[in-house]
Short mmCIF file of C-alpha atoms in Angstrom, two decimals:
data_model
loop_
_atom_site.label_atom_id
_atom_site.label_comp_id
_atom_site.label_asym_id
_atom_site.label_seq_id
_atom_site.Cartn_x
_atom_site.Cartn_y
_atom_site.Cartn_z
CA MET A 1 16.01 -11.75 47.17
CA ALA A 2 19.47 -11.71 45.65
CA ALA A 3 20.34 -9.82 42.49
CA ILE A 4 21.45 -11.82 39.47
CA PRO A 5 25.22 -12.45 39.67
CA GLY A 6 27.19 -10.05 37.53
CA HIS A 7 24.51 -7.38 37.75
CA ALA A 8 24.70 -4.27 39.85
CA ASP A 9 22.26 -4.17 42.71
CA ALA A 10 18.86 -2.92 41.59
CA SER A 11 19.19 0.20 43.75
CA HIS A 12 22.16 1.46 41.71
CA GLY A 13 19.90 2.05 38.77
CA HIS A 14 18.51 5.14 40.47
CA GLU A 15 21.77 6.74 41.59
CA HIS A 16 21.94 9.11 38.64
CA ASP A 17 18.25 9.95 38.34
CA HIS A 18 18.81 13.59 39.29
CA HIS A 19 21.53 13.95 36.62
CA HIS A 20 19.11 13.42 33.71
CA PRO A 21 19.60 16.13 31.07
CA THR A 22 16.93 18.80 31.06
CA GLY A 23 15.67 21.31 28.53
CA PHE A 24 16.80 20.86 24.95
CA MET A 25 19.28 18.07 25.73
CA ARG A 26 16.52 15.99 27.28
CA TRP A 27 14.82 15.85 23.87
CA VAL A 28 18.06 15.19 21.98
CA THR A 29 19.10 12.29 24.19
CA THR A 30 15.73 10.83 25.22
CA THR A 31 15.06 7.13 24.72
CA ASN A 32 11.53 7.29 26.15
CA HIS A 33 8.95 6.09 23.64
CA LYS A 34 6.47 8.78 24.69
CA ASP A 35 8.98 11.62 24.22
CA ILE A 36 10.01 10.22 20.85
CA GLY A 37 6.39 9.74 19.81
CA SER A 38 5.70 13.37 20.68
CA MET A 39 8.73 14.55 18.68
CA TYR A 40 7.58 12.56 15.64
CA LEU A 41 4.15 14.15 15.89
CA TRP A 42 5.46 17.71 16.23
CA PHE A 43 7.93 17.20 13.40
CA SER A 44 5.23 15.77 11.14
CA PHE A 45 2.94 18.73 11.91
CA ALA A 46 5.72 21.20 11.09
CA MET A 47 6.35 19.44 7.77
CA PHE A 48 2.58 19.33 7.18
CA LEU A 49 2.53 23.13 7.44
CA VAL A 50 5.55 23.48 5.11
CA GLY A 51 4.02 21.10 2.55
CA GLY A 52 0.68 22.85 3.00
CA VAL A 53 2.15 26.26 2.18
CA MET A 54 3.59 24.72 -0.99
CA ALA A 55 0.14 23.38 -1.90
CA LEU A 56 -1.29 26.87 -1.38
CA VAL A 57 1.33 28.32 -3.74
CA ILE A 58 0.12 25.79 -6.34
CA ARG A 59 -3.55 26.66 -5.74
CA ALA A 60 -2.88 30.43 -5.74
CA GLU A 61 -1.24 30.10 -9.17
CA LEU A 62 -4.18 28.03 -10.45
CA PHE A 63 -6.87 30.36 -9.07
CA GLN A 64 -7.32 31.76 -12.57
CA PRO A 65 -5.80 31.14 -16.02
CA GLY A 66 -2.58 32.92 -16.94
CA LEU A 67 0.65 33.22 -14.94
CA GLN A 68 0.09 35.27 -11.77
CA PHE A 69 2.38 34.61 -8.86
CA VAL A 70 5.28 32.32 -9.66
CA GLU A 71 7.45 31.28 -12.57
CA PRO A 72 6.59 27.92 -14.19
CA GLU A 73 9.93 26.52 -12.94
CA PHE A 74 9.10 27.45 -9.36
CA PHE A 75 5.59 26.05 -9.77
CA ASN A 76 7.13 22.73 -10.81
CA GLN A 77 9.42 22.77 -7.76
CA MET A 78 6.34 23.26 -5.59
CA THR A 79 4.57 20.20 -7.04
CA THR A 80 7.71 18.09 -6.55
CA LEU A 81 8.44 19.14 -2.97
CA HIS A 82 4.82 19.26 -1.86
CA GLY A 83 4.52 15.55 -2.69
CA LEU A 84 7.84 14.47 -1.16
CA ILE A 85 7.36 16.50 2.02
CA MET A 86 3.76 15.40 2.61
CA VAL A 87 4.50 11.69 2.06
CA PHE A 88 7.88 11.33 3.77
CA GLY A 89 7.83 14.31 6.12
CA ALA A 90 4.21 14.60 7.27
CA ILE A 91 2.10 11.44 6.96
CA MET A 92 4.64 8.68 7.62
CA PRO A 93 6.26 10.31 10.70
CA ALA A 94 2.81 11.09 12.11
CA PHE A 95 1.83 7.43 12.16
CA VAL A 96 5.25 6.38 13.46
CA GLY A 97 4.61 8.89 16.25
CA PHE A 98 1.30 7.20 17.11
CA ALA A 99 3.07 3.81 16.99
CA ASN A 100 5.77 4.99 19.39
CA TRP A 101 3.25 6.37 21.84
CA GLN A 102 0.66 3.63 21.74
CA ILE A 103 2.20 0.26 20.89
CA PRO A 104 4.16 -0.22 24.16
CA LEU A 105 1.06 0.88 26.11
CA MET A 106 -1.23 -1.42 24.15
CA ILE A 107 0.88 -4.56 24.48
CA GLY A 108 2.08 -3.94 28.04
CA ALA A 109 5.72 -3.34 27.15
CA SER A 110 7.91 -1.00 29.18
CA ASP A 111 9.24 0.80 26.10
CA MET A 112 10.24 0.08 22.51
CA ALA A 113 12.68 -2.80 22.01
CA PHE A 114 15.63 -0.65 20.82
CA ALA A 115 15.32 2.58 22.74
CA ARG A 116 18.51 4.26 21.46
CA MET A 117 17.85 3.27 17.86
CA ASN A 118 14.39 4.77 18.37
CA ASN A 119 16.02 8.10 19.25
CA TRP A 120 18.29 7.88 16.21
CA SER A 121 15.49 7.00 13.81
CA PHE A 122 13.75 10.21 14.84
CA TRP A 123 16.80 12.49 14.73
CA LEU A 124 17.54 11.46 11.15
CA LEU A 125 14.31 13.18 10.10
CA PRO A 126 15.02 16.89 10.74
CA PRO A 127 18.26 16.89 8.65
CA ALA A 128 16.45 15.03 5.85
CA GLY A 129 13.54 17.47 5.91
CA THR A 130 16.02 20.36 5.87
CA LEU A 131 17.79 18.88 2.84
CA LEU A 132 14.48 18.56 0.99
CA VAL A 133 13.61 22.20 1.61
CA LEU A 134 17.17 23.37 0.81
CA SER A 135 17.05 21.64 -2.58
CA MET A 136 14.81 24.53 -3.71
CA PHE A 137 17.65 27.01 -3.25
CA MET A 138 20.31 25.01 -5.06
CA PRO A 139 21.32 25.60 -8.72
CA GLY A 140 18.70 23.89 -10.86
CA GLY A 141 16.36 23.70 -7.88
CA SER A 142 14.22 20.64 -7.35
CA GLY A 143 12.90 20.98 -10.90
CA GLY A 144 9.74 19.63 -12.44
CA VAL A 145 10.44 15.94 -11.86
CA GLY A 146 7.43 15.42 -9.58
CA TRP A 147 7.72 13.49 -6.32
CA THR A 148 8.42 10.39 -8.48
CA LEU A 149 11.78 11.82 -9.68
CA TYR A 150 11.43 10.37 -13.20
CA PRO A 151 14.44 10.30 -15.51
CA PRO A 152 15.52 11.62 -17.98
CA LEU A 153 14.72 14.92 -16.22
CA SER A 154 16.11 13.78 -12.87
CA THR A 155 19.39 12.67 -14.47
CA GLN A 156 19.97 16.12 -15.99
CA MET A 157 19.04 18.55 -13.21
CA GLY A 158 21.41 20.57 -11.02
CA ILE A 159 22.71 19.84 -7.55
CA GLY A 160 19.23 20.26 -6.01
CA MET A 161 18.48 16.75 -7.24
CA ASP A 162 21.46 15.35 -5.32
CA PHE A 163 20.06 16.97 -2.18
CA MET A 164 16.72 15.25 -2.79
CA ILE A 165 18.37 11.87 -3.40
CA PHE A 166 20.36 12.22 -0.19
CA ALA A 167 17.21 13.25 1.72
CA VAL A 168 15.31 10.22 0.40
CA HIS A 169 18.14 7.92 1.53
CA ILE A 170 18.12 9.35 5.06
CA LEU A 171 14.31 9.23 5.28
CA GLY A 172 14.44 5.59 4.16
CA MET A 173 17.02 4.71 6.82
CA SER A 174 14.82 6.31 9.46
CA SER A 175 11.76 4.37 8.29
CA ILE A 176 13.61 1.04 8.21
CA MET A 177 15.01 1.51 11.72
CA GLY A 178 11.61 2.51 13.07
CA SER A 179 10.07 -0.57 11.45
CA ILE A 180 12.68 -2.99 12.83
CA ASN A 181 11.94 -1.51 16.25
CA ILE A 182 8.16 -1.88 15.89
CA ILE A 183 8.37 -5.50 14.67
CA THR A 184 10.76 -6.52 17.46
CA THR A 185 8.67 -4.77 20.11
CA ILE A 186 5.42 -6.41 18.98
CA LEU A 187 6.85 -9.90 18.51
CA ASN A 188 9.03 -10.02 21.65
CA MET A 189 7.59 -7.73 24.29
CA ARG A 190 3.90 -8.51 24.58
CA ALA A 191 2.57 -9.03 28.10
CA PRO A 192 2.04 -12.65 29.22
CA GLY A 193 -1.20 -14.03 27.82
CA MET A 194 -1.44 -11.52 24.98
CA THR A 195 -1.36 -13.65 21.85
CA LEU A 196 -1.05 -12.00 18.43
CA MET A 197 -4.77 -12.50 17.81
CA LYS A 198 -5.59 -10.66 21.05
CA MET A 199 -3.61 -7.53 20.17
CA PRO A 200 -5.43 -4.28 19.47
CA LEU A 201 -5.84 -3.87 15.71
CA PHE A 202 -3.64 -0.79 15.69
CA CYS A 203 -0.71 -3.04 16.66
CA TRP A 204 -1.61 -5.49 13.90
CA THR A 205 -1.77 -2.80 11.23
CA TRP A 206 1.61 -1.46 12.32
CA LEU A 207 3.17 -4.92 12.35
CA ILE A 208 2.05 -5.42 8.74
CA THR A 209 3.08 -1.88 7.75
CA ALA A 210 6.55 -2.31 9.26
CA TYR A 211 7.14 -5.42 7.14
CA LEU A 212 6.04 -3.44 4.07
CA VAL A 213 8.50 -0.65 4.89
CA ILE A 214 11.41 -3.06 5.28
CA ALA A 215 10.49 -4.72 1.99
CA VAL A 216 10.17 -1.61 -0.21
CA MET A 217 12.37 1.15 1.22
CA PRO A 218 15.56 -0.50 -0.09
CA VAL A 219 13.91 -0.64 -3.54
CA LEU A 220 13.45 3.13 -3.50
CA ALA A 221 17.03 3.53 -2.29
CA GLY A 222 18.19 1.40 -5.22
CA ALA A 223 16.18 3.47 -7.71
CA VAL A 224 17.57 6.83 -6.54
CA THR A 225 21.08 5.37 -6.26
CA MET A 226 20.88 4.34 -9.93
CA ILE A 227 19.85 7.92 -10.77
CA LEU A 228 22.83 9.16 -8.77
CA CYS A 229 25.14 6.83 -10.75
CA ASP A 230 23.62 7.99 -14.05
CA ARG A 231 24.18 11.58 -12.96
CA HIS A 232 27.76 11.37 -11.75
CA PHE A 233 29.41 8.05 -12.50
CA GLY A 234 28.81 7.54 -16.20
CA THR A 235 26.35 4.63 -15.94
CA SER A 236 23.33 4.34 -18.25
CA PHE A 237 20.69 2.56 -16.19
CA PHE A 238 18.00 4.91 -17.49
CA ASN A 239 19.73 6.38 -20.56
CA ALA A 240 18.59 4.80 -23.82
CA ALA A 241 21.69 6.11 -25.64
CA GLY A 242 23.81 3.90 -23.39
CA GLY A 243 21.55 0.86 -23.57
CA GLY A 244 19.41 1.75 -20.55
CA ASP A 245 15.68 2.39 -20.35
CA PRO A 246 13.86 5.28 -18.65
CA VAL A 247 10.80 3.02 -18.21
CA LEU A 248 12.92 0.68 -16.07
CA TYR A 249 13.03 3.45 -13.48
CA GLN A 250 9.24 3.61 -13.46
CA HIS A 251 9.02 -0.14 -12.78
CA VAL A 252 11.51 0.05 -9.91
CA PHE A 253 9.97 3.22 -8.49
CA TRP A 254 6.37 1.99 -8.55
CA PHE A 255 7.37 -1.36 -7.09
CA PHE A 256 8.17 0.83 -4.10
CA GLY A 257 5.46 3.41 -4.77
CA HIS A 258 2.40 1.24 -4.67
CA PRO A 259 3.14 -0.52 -1.36
CA GLU A 260 4.05 2.98 -0.10
CA VAL A 261 0.40 4.00 -0.61
CA TYR A 262 -0.57 1.22 1.79
CA ILE A 263 2.26 2.05 4.20
CA ILE A 264 0.36 5.32 4.56
CA ALA A 265 -3.16 3.84 4.56
CA ILE A 266 -2.83 0.71 6.72
CA PRO A 267 -1.91 2.46 10.02
CA ALA A 268 -4.91 4.72 9.31
CA PHE A 269 -7.07 1.57 9.09
CA GLY A 270 -5.67 0.60 12.49
CA VAL A 271 -6.58 3.94 14.07
CA VAL A 272 -10.13 3.79 12.72
CA SER A 273 -10.46 0.19 13.93
CA GLN A 274 -9.70 1.46 17.46
CA ILE A 275 -11.99 4.48 17.37
CA ILE A 276 -15.16 3.11 15.74
CA PRO A 277 -15.66 0.25 18.29
CA ALA A 278 -15.00 2.68 21.15
CA PHE A 279 -17.73 5.12 20.12
CA SER A 280 -20.09 2.33 19.04
CA ARG A 281 -19.71 0.84 22.55
CA LYS A 282 -19.24 -2.65 21.14
CA PRO A 283 -16.33 -4.82 19.98
CA LEU A 284 -15.03 -4.57 16.43
CA PHE A 285 -17.03 -6.77 14.05
CA GLY A 286 -14.92 -9.54 12.49
CA TYR A 287 -11.56 -9.02 14.21
CA ALA A 288 -9.88 -12.03 12.54
CA SER A 289 -11.18 -11.11 9.10
CA MET A 290 -9.77 -7.60 9.60
CA VAL A 291 -6.33 -9.06 10.30
CA TYR A 292 -6.52 -11.32 7.23
CA ALA A 293 -7.92 -8.55 5.02
CA THR A 294 -5.11 -6.18 6.04
CA SER A 295 -2.50 -8.86 5.34
CA SER A 296 -4.10 -9.56 1.95
CA ILE A 297 -3.99 -5.88 1.02
CA ALA A 298 -0.31 -5.76 1.97
CA ILE A 299 0.55 -8.80 -0.16
CA LEU A 300 -1.54 -7.68 -3.14
CA SER A 301 0.06 -4.22 -3.01
CA PHE A 302 3.29 -5.78 -4.34
CA ILE A 303 1.79 -7.17 -7.53
CA VAL A 304 -0.11 -4.19 -8.94
CA TRP A 305 2.65 -1.59 -9.39
CA ALA A 306 2.38 -1.17 -13.18
CA HIS A 307 -1.19 0.15 -13.02
CA HIS A 308 0.62 3.49 -12.74
CA MET A 309 2.17 2.73 -16.14
CA TYR A 310 -0.67 1.80 -18.52
CA THR A 311 0.47 4.54 -20.91
CA THR A 312 4.13 3.45 -21.15
CA GLY A 313 3.43 1.02 -24.01
CA MET A 314 3.36 -2.25 -22.08
CA PRO A 315 1.89 -5.30 -23.86
CA VAL A 316 -1.89 -5.71 -23.71
CA ALA A 317 -1.48 -8.96 -21.74
CA GLY A 318 0.47 -6.99 -19.12
CA GLN A 319 -2.21 -4.31 -18.99
CA LEU A 320 -4.87 -6.97 -18.56
CA TYR A 321 -3.04 -8.68 -15.68
CA PHE A 322 -2.42 -5.41 -13.82
CA MET A 323 -6.03 -4.38 -14.35
CA TYR A 324 -7.42 -7.56 -12.79
CA ALA A 325 -4.85 -7.65 -9.97
CA THR A 326 -5.70 -4.04 -9.10
CA MET A 327 -9.42 -4.74 -9.03
CA LEU A 328 -8.72 -7.64 -6.68
CA ILE A 329 -7.47 -5.24 -3.97
CA ALA A 330 -11.04 -3.90 -3.77
CA VAL A 331 -12.12 -7.21 -2.18
CA PRO A 332 -10.18 -7.10 1.14
CA THR A 333 -10.72 -3.34 1.25
CA GLY A 334 -14.46 -3.94 0.90
CA VAL A 335 -14.26 -6.48 3.75
CA LYS A 336 -12.75 -3.82 6.00
CA VAL A 337 -15.38 -1.21 5.10
CA PHE A 338 -18.13 -3.79 5.66
CA ASN A 339 -16.69 -4.65 9.09
CA TRP A 340 -16.52 -0.99 10.14
CA VAL A 341 -20.12 -0.41 9.06
CA ALA A 342 -21.20 -3.64 10.81
CA THR A 343 -19.46 -2.39 13.97
CA LEU A 344 -21.52 0.80 13.80
CA TYR A 345 -24.76 -1.15 13.24
CA LYS A 346 -26.93 -1.16 16.39
CA GLY A 347 -24.12 0.35 18.47
CA SER A 348 -24.92 3.08 21.01
CA LEU A 349 -23.12 5.69 18.95
CA THR A 350 -21.87 9.02 20.18
CA PHE A 351 -20.27 11.56 17.89
CA GLU A 352 -17.26 13.10 19.59
CA ALA A 353 -14.48 14.49 17.39
CA PRO A 354 -12.52 11.19 17.02
CA MET A 355 -15.69 9.43 15.84
CA LEU A 356 -16.55 12.25 13.43
CA PHE A 357 -13.12 12.07 11.82
CA SER A 358 -13.40 8.27 11.59
CA LEU A 359 -16.79 8.50 9.89
CA GLY A 360 -15.40 11.18 7.59
CA PHE A 361 -12.57 8.78 6.84
CA LEU A 362 -14.99 5.91 6.18
CA PHE A 363 -17.14 7.86 3.74
CA LEU A 364 -14.40 9.70 1.84
CA PHE A 365 -11.86 6.86 1.80
CA THR A 366 -14.52 4.62 0.25
CA LEU A 367 -15.14 7.31 -2.37
CA GLY A 368 -11.40 7.47 -3.06
CA GLY A 369 -11.39 3.69 -3.38
CA PHE A 370 -14.16 3.85 -5.98
CA SER A 371 -12.28 6.39 -8.11
CA GLY A 372 -9.27 4.05 -7.79
CA LEU A 373 -11.41 1.23 -9.15
CA VAL A 374 -12.32 3.50 -12.08
CA LEU A 375 -8.63 4.20 -12.73
CA SER A 376 -7.75 0.49 -12.51
CA MET A 377 -9.53 -0.06 -15.84
CA THR A 378 -6.89 0.29 -18.53
CA ALA A 379 -9.10 1.82 -21.21
CA VAL A 380 -10.40 4.45 -18.80
CA ASP A 381 -7.00 5.15 -17.26
CA VAL A 382 -5.40 5.81 -20.66
CA GLN A 383 -7.80 8.74 -20.96
CA LEU A 384 -7.50 9.94 -17.37
CA HIS A 385 -3.75 9.33 -16.83
CA ASP A 386 -1.93 12.46 -15.60
CA THR A 387 -5.15 14.46 -15.35
CA TYR A 388 -6.69 16.05 -12.28
CA TYR A 389 -8.92 12.98 -11.87
CA VAL A 390 -5.85 11.12 -10.60
CA VAL A 391 -4.99 14.04 -8.29
CA ALA A 392 -8.53 13.96 -6.88
CA HIS A 393 -8.37 10.17 -6.43
CA PHE A 394 -5.18 10.02 -4.43
CA HIS A 395 -5.99 13.06 -2.30
CA TYR A 396 -9.23 11.36 -1.27
CA VAL A 397 -7.10 8.42 -0.14
CA MET A 398 -4.21 10.40 1.38
CA VAL A 399 -5.97 13.42 2.94
CA ALA A 400 -9.45 12.03 3.72
CA GLY A 401 -7.85 8.66 4.45
CA ALA A 402 -4.58 9.16 6.28
CA LEU A 403 -4.90 12.76 7.48
CA PHE A 404 -8.47 12.53 8.78
CA SER A 405 -7.64 9.35 10.70
CA ALA A 406 -4.53 11.07 12.12
CA PHE A 407 -6.67 13.96 13.38
CA GLY A 408 -9.07 11.40 14.86
CA ALA A 409 -6.15 9.64 16.54
CA VAL A 410 -4.88 12.86 18.14
CA TYR A 411 -8.31 13.71 19.57
CA TYR A 412 -8.82 10.11 20.71
CA TRP A 413 -5.50 9.74 22.50
CA ILE A 414 -4.60 13.27 23.61
CA PRO A 415 -6.58 12.96 26.88
CA LYS A 416 -4.34 9.96 27.67
CA TRP A 417 -1.19 11.82 26.63
CA THR A 418 -1.79 15.10 28.45
CA GLY A 419 -4.28 14.26 31.20
CA HIS A 420 -6.52 17.06 29.85
CA MET A 421 -9.60 17.00 27.65
CA TYR A 422 -9.46 19.05 24.46
CA ASP A 423 -12.16 21.60 23.60
CA GLU A 424 -14.90 19.39 22.10
CA GLY A 425 -16.79 22.27 20.48
CA LEU A 426 -13.71 23.59 18.67
CA ALA A 427 -12.70 20.05 17.66
CA LYS A 428 -16.10 19.48 16.05
CA LEU A 429 -15.76 22.83 14.27
CA HIS A 430 -12.33 21.68 13.05
CA PHE A 431 -13.93 18.52 11.67
CA TRP A 432 -16.80 20.21 9.85
CA LEU A 433 -14.61 22.95 8.35
CA SER A 434 -12.02 20.35 7.27
CA LEU A 435 -14.72 18.16 5.71
CA ILE A 436 -16.39 20.99 3.79
CA PHE A 437 -13.19 22.63 2.55
CA PHE A 438 -11.61 19.27 1.68
CA ASN A 439 -14.52 18.36 -0.58
CA LEU A 440 -14.60 21.88 -2.02
CA THR A 441 -10.93 21.48 -2.93
CA PHE A 442 -10.83 17.97 -4.35
CA PHE A 443 -14.32 16.94 -5.43
CA VAL A 444 -14.37 19.40 -8.34
CA GLN A 445 -10.98 18.06 -9.48
CA HIS A 446 -12.75 14.88 -10.63
CA PHE A 447 -14.67 17.03 -13.15
CA LEU A 448 -11.52 18.88 -14.21
CA GLY A 449 -9.82 15.54 -14.90
CA LEU A 450 -12.78 14.10 -16.79
CA ALA A 451 -12.75 17.27 -18.92
CA GLY A 452 -9.06 16.65 -19.65
CA MET A 453 -7.10 19.11 -17.52
CA PRO A 454 -3.54 17.79 -17.13
CA ARG A 455 -1.84 17.90 -13.72
CA ARG A 456 1.45 19.67 -12.85
CA ILE A 457 0.92 22.63 -15.17
CA PRO A 458 0.88 26.28 -14.05
CA ASP A 459 -1.57 27.54 -16.71
CA TYR A 460 -4.72 26.15 -18.31
CA ALA A 461 -7.50 26.81 -20.82
CA GLN A 462 -10.40 29.13 -19.93
CA GLN A 463 -12.88 26.22 -19.81
CA PHE A 464 -11.33 24.99 -16.53
CA ALA A 465 -11.48 28.36 -14.75
CA GLU A 466 -14.63 27.92 -12.62
CA PHE A 467 -13.71 24.60 -11.03
CA ASN A 468 -10.14 25.75 -10.39
CA LYS A 469 -11.45 28.84 -8.61
CA ILE A 470 -13.65 26.67 -6.34
CA SER A 471 -10.74 24.29 -5.72
CA SER A 472 -8.37 27.11 -4.73
CA ILE A 473 -10.90 28.69 -2.36
CA GLY A 474 -11.39 25.28 -0.74
CA ALA A 475 -7.64 24.77 -0.39
CA PHE A 476 -7.10 28.08 1.42
CA GLY A 477 -10.06 27.33 3.68
CA PHE A 478 -8.67 23.88 4.47
CA GLY A 479 -5.19 25.25 5.16
CA LEU A 480 -6.43 27.96 7.56
CA THR A 481 -8.63 25.41 9.35
CA GLN A 482 -5.51 23.46 10.37
CA LEU A 483 -4.34 26.47 12.39
CA LEU A 484 -7.47 25.91 14.48
CA PHE A 485 -6.25 22.33 15.06
CA LEU A 486 -2.89 23.67 16.25
CA TYR A 487 -4.71 26.01 18.65
CA ILE A 488 -6.88 23.16 20.04
CA VAL A 489 -3.83 20.94 20.65
CA ILE A 490 -1.74 23.64 22.34
CA LYS A 491 -4.72 24.70 24.46
CA CYS A 492 -5.19 21.06 25.54
CA ILE A 493 -1.50 20.60 26.41
CA LYS A 494 -1.47 23.78 28.51
CA GLY A 495 -4.44 22.61 30.53
CA GLY A 496 -8.14 22.12 30.33
CA PRO A 497 -10.71 20.02 32.10
CA LYS A 498 -9.01 17.03 33.71
CA ALA A 499 -9.47 13.83 31.72
CA ALA A 500 -11.07 10.88 33.48
CA ALA A 501 -9.14 7.61 33.78
CA LYS A 502 -11.31 6.34 30.93
CA PRO A 503 -12.08 9.56 29.06
CA TRP A 504 -14.65 8.02 26.71
CA ASP A 505 -16.61 6.65 29.66
CA GLY A 506 -17.87 3.12 29.57
CA ALA A 507 -16.61 2.58 26.06
CA GLU A 508 -15.58 -1.02 25.59
CA GLY A 509 -12.07 -1.64 24.38
CA LEU A 510 -10.91 1.65 25.80
CA GLU A 511 -8.44 0.27 28.26
CA TRP A 512 -5.36 2.34 27.49
CA THR A 513 -3.05 -0.49 28.42
CA VAL A 514 -3.63 -4.20 28.49
CA PRO A 515 -5.27 -5.74 31.55
CA SER A 516 -2.55 -8.38 31.88
CA PRO A 517 0.39 -7.61 34.20
CA ALA A 518 3.42 -5.77 32.88
CA PRO A 519 6.31 -8.02 31.80
CA TYR A 520 8.69 -8.71 34.71
CA HIS A 521 11.60 -7.26 32.77
CA THR A 522 11.16 -3.49 32.71
CA PHE A 523 14.61 -2.92 31.19
CA GLU A 524 15.15 -0.18 33.78
CA THR A 525 16.51 -2.30 36.63
CA PRO A 526 17.99 -5.78 36.38
CA PRO A 527 15.45 -8.52 37.12
CA VAL A 528 15.75 -10.05 40.58
CA VAL A 529 15.82 -13.76 41.33
CA LYS A 530 13.35 -14.84 44.02
#
């Protein structure tokens, strides 16, 4: 067997194995998809705690009427940064972490397609997260612009806003690079015999999500760049006095913002589509329809953006179109929910922690979808716009949707990652506490919104006091519960009962990697010619 001409002999690849960096430098320079996946997950959890503390500042202030703990300006900074950090710092990196860990294993690839770019796309995140947090301490802070950064406020704030714009740019670069990597890996590095329609659904959902990211992240970059120009370079994109229009920003932002909701939700669908069949002990019902439904959701997500803007004075014909288009998204989403329930039907179900979180996801995400359907109706939304009903709706989708499925994913895959089983009893406790406190926090917010309590305000009328008290107690309970999750994960990493080769024994579809042989090109050593 001769080596390919022009290539070093295969044995040379291992000459420097003992010179690999260790300690901190190993993590800085690593190109291993598992290392990078782990770093994404730890980073996202750190940002989750930072964003969570900000949420608790908000809930502490709202525990009772009157100003207690923080100044209104600081309260507004908390609402802004809590949103930005949770979306860009916690949820998105978490799912990219799962993608990095699992996709190469699921499709039989040796690693991600662009290993060094993979390293870079992670290491852009810590500086961006730092910039976001630092914006609080700059003159003018991160002001009350909300995570949407609406002008004219965002064009008039201090230097903190420039920090946030810069952070958003860097986060967008990271997301785009990660997505290019995921698409290339899935399309080019599948094991022989694995067609696209044989891939695990998690790979499908990430393939679709990655295309969404590449399509909309530049739109967000354009929107914040226009704000930057309005702030410093004398343009008037969003300044009516100079011929611009502040509502233009809302159109550009939500053209990014609505697909962004699905960038967060679709990988969660993928996780749940892996877990439910495993613990039902039967294949996923309607695999092809799941792929088509997910694609439909992704496409429809581009044509419904202005349902966030019913109150901006758009023509009635426009309102009507966006209302119907938004309702249409309920159809493929309903298909997915039907398929998950049909997978459960007559399965031999067991209720380990991953399954509990998936069922929690199924129930609460559906509820969040229903409140979204309510808000899609223009006449209703005009009344509920910018009230706590909207806050309740999107937290049911983001927390009960994305976060619960992420917890499920960690419990499902951590035996594979560490070789140890986590503490099942504690994990179930984590689920039940999370479920109860989550509903305590956000269910009552539907009533607050229906009664007319506006969001993003630090003080409120006496009539809202009871529900706010319940909501704040729930929020602190939910926050403390996540420390239990941290304890479970660290305990599992340090050791625990040894995990079996197939930890969820006998569960169909639980092969960690594909049965087909690994591709001949491992990208470690040059391929040899027989």
